[in-house]
Amino acid sequence: MRNIIGKSVEGRDLVLHANFPLRGKTDPGAARKSTLLIGGTHGDERATVSILDNFVASHIDSGRIAEPVAVVSLHNPDGHAADTRYNGRGVDLNRNFAHNWSPDSDEPPGHVPLSEPETLAVHAFILAHRPAKIVSLHWALSEIDADGPQSTALALRMWEALREEERKPYRLRVHRPEVPVAAHCPGSLGQWCGHGLVYPDGSRPAMVTLELPYHANVFSRPETLPANHLEGVRDLWRTRPEAYLAGVQDAVHRMLEAACRLDHVWPRAADAAG
Ligand SMILES: [Zn+2]
């Protein structure tokens, strides 16, 4: 089902596909299993949008996935139309969420947290529907990045959905207590959902940022990415998008399917009892 959850700065629809009704009472059992997938937060990260649109067709509209899932494949339609990272007001939506928001961010964060309609629409959807798992797609740091201890199981499930060969382009980053949470990406969706957000029932969503590979071939990710990694993959996308999708999409779809099927419960009963 296609839903409009808001409008962009320039008046474009913010579209959300869901395989469950958004109105009416949410079944608590279903809510605990639901997954939100987001792409195109940075408008020039075009592969994230195509891969999610294709996932809607192949895995959701087809009925292949029965677990409740919602997809915003294009969070920043104005940026996508202009082929820029930012929204119609030049704000980086992934610095505009409210948790650990900083006016001195490395990217333009907006004049206050949640100043942008695109940020607000996703924020409101998450508070209203309380997805248990959130996976946000970006391009192209080649990593699976879990925010918060409650997100480790989700990241591992996605990692395990890959064949050994397919893991090579990715770096897996899970929660480590010695790494301060505010050190990177203040005001990002990952900061809020992974570290700030607690639902009224005391549960917390699992939050993974999936940074797609910067090339279509399977070889190991270097510790330091090449300086031109984003330009290289953009050139490939401009000239031969099918080659990038052929190398990347199946593995990503398997990770997303695994995420949708995971039964995430946090805090775990054992932790809550302790
Ligand atoms: Zn991005």
Short mmCIF file of N, CA and C and ligand atoms in Angstrom, two decimals, residues 42 45 85 137-139 211, ligand 1:
data_model
loop_
_atom_site.label_atom_id
_atom_site.label_comp_id
_atom_site.label_asym_id
_atom_site.label_seq_id
_atom_site.Cartn_x
_atom_site.Cartn_y
_atom_site.Cartn_z
N HIS A 42 20.19 11.14 1.55
CA HIS A 42 21.08 12.02 0.77
C HIS A 42 20.69 11.84 -0.68
N GLU A 45 22.60 9.88 -3.41
CA GLU A 45 23.00 8.48 -3.17
C GLU A 45 21.97 7.58 -3.85
N ARG A 85 23.23 16.13 -2.17
CA ARG A 85 23.13 15.47 -0.86
C ARG A 85 22.02 16.09 -0.01
N LEU A 137 19.74 3.14 4.44
CA LEU A 137 20.73 2.88 3.40
C LEU A 137 21.46 4.16 2.99
N HIS A 138 22.78 4.06 2.90
CA HIS A 138 23.60 5.15 2.40
C HIS A 138 24.62 4.60 1.40
N TRP A 139 25.30 5.54 0.71
CA TRP A 139 26.25 5.25 -0.36
C TRP A 139 27.49 6.07 -0.11
N GLU A 211 25.77 1.07 4.70
CA GLU A 211 26.50 1.83 3.69
C GLU A 211 26.87 0.88 2.56
ZN ZN B 1 24.49 9.20 2.92
#
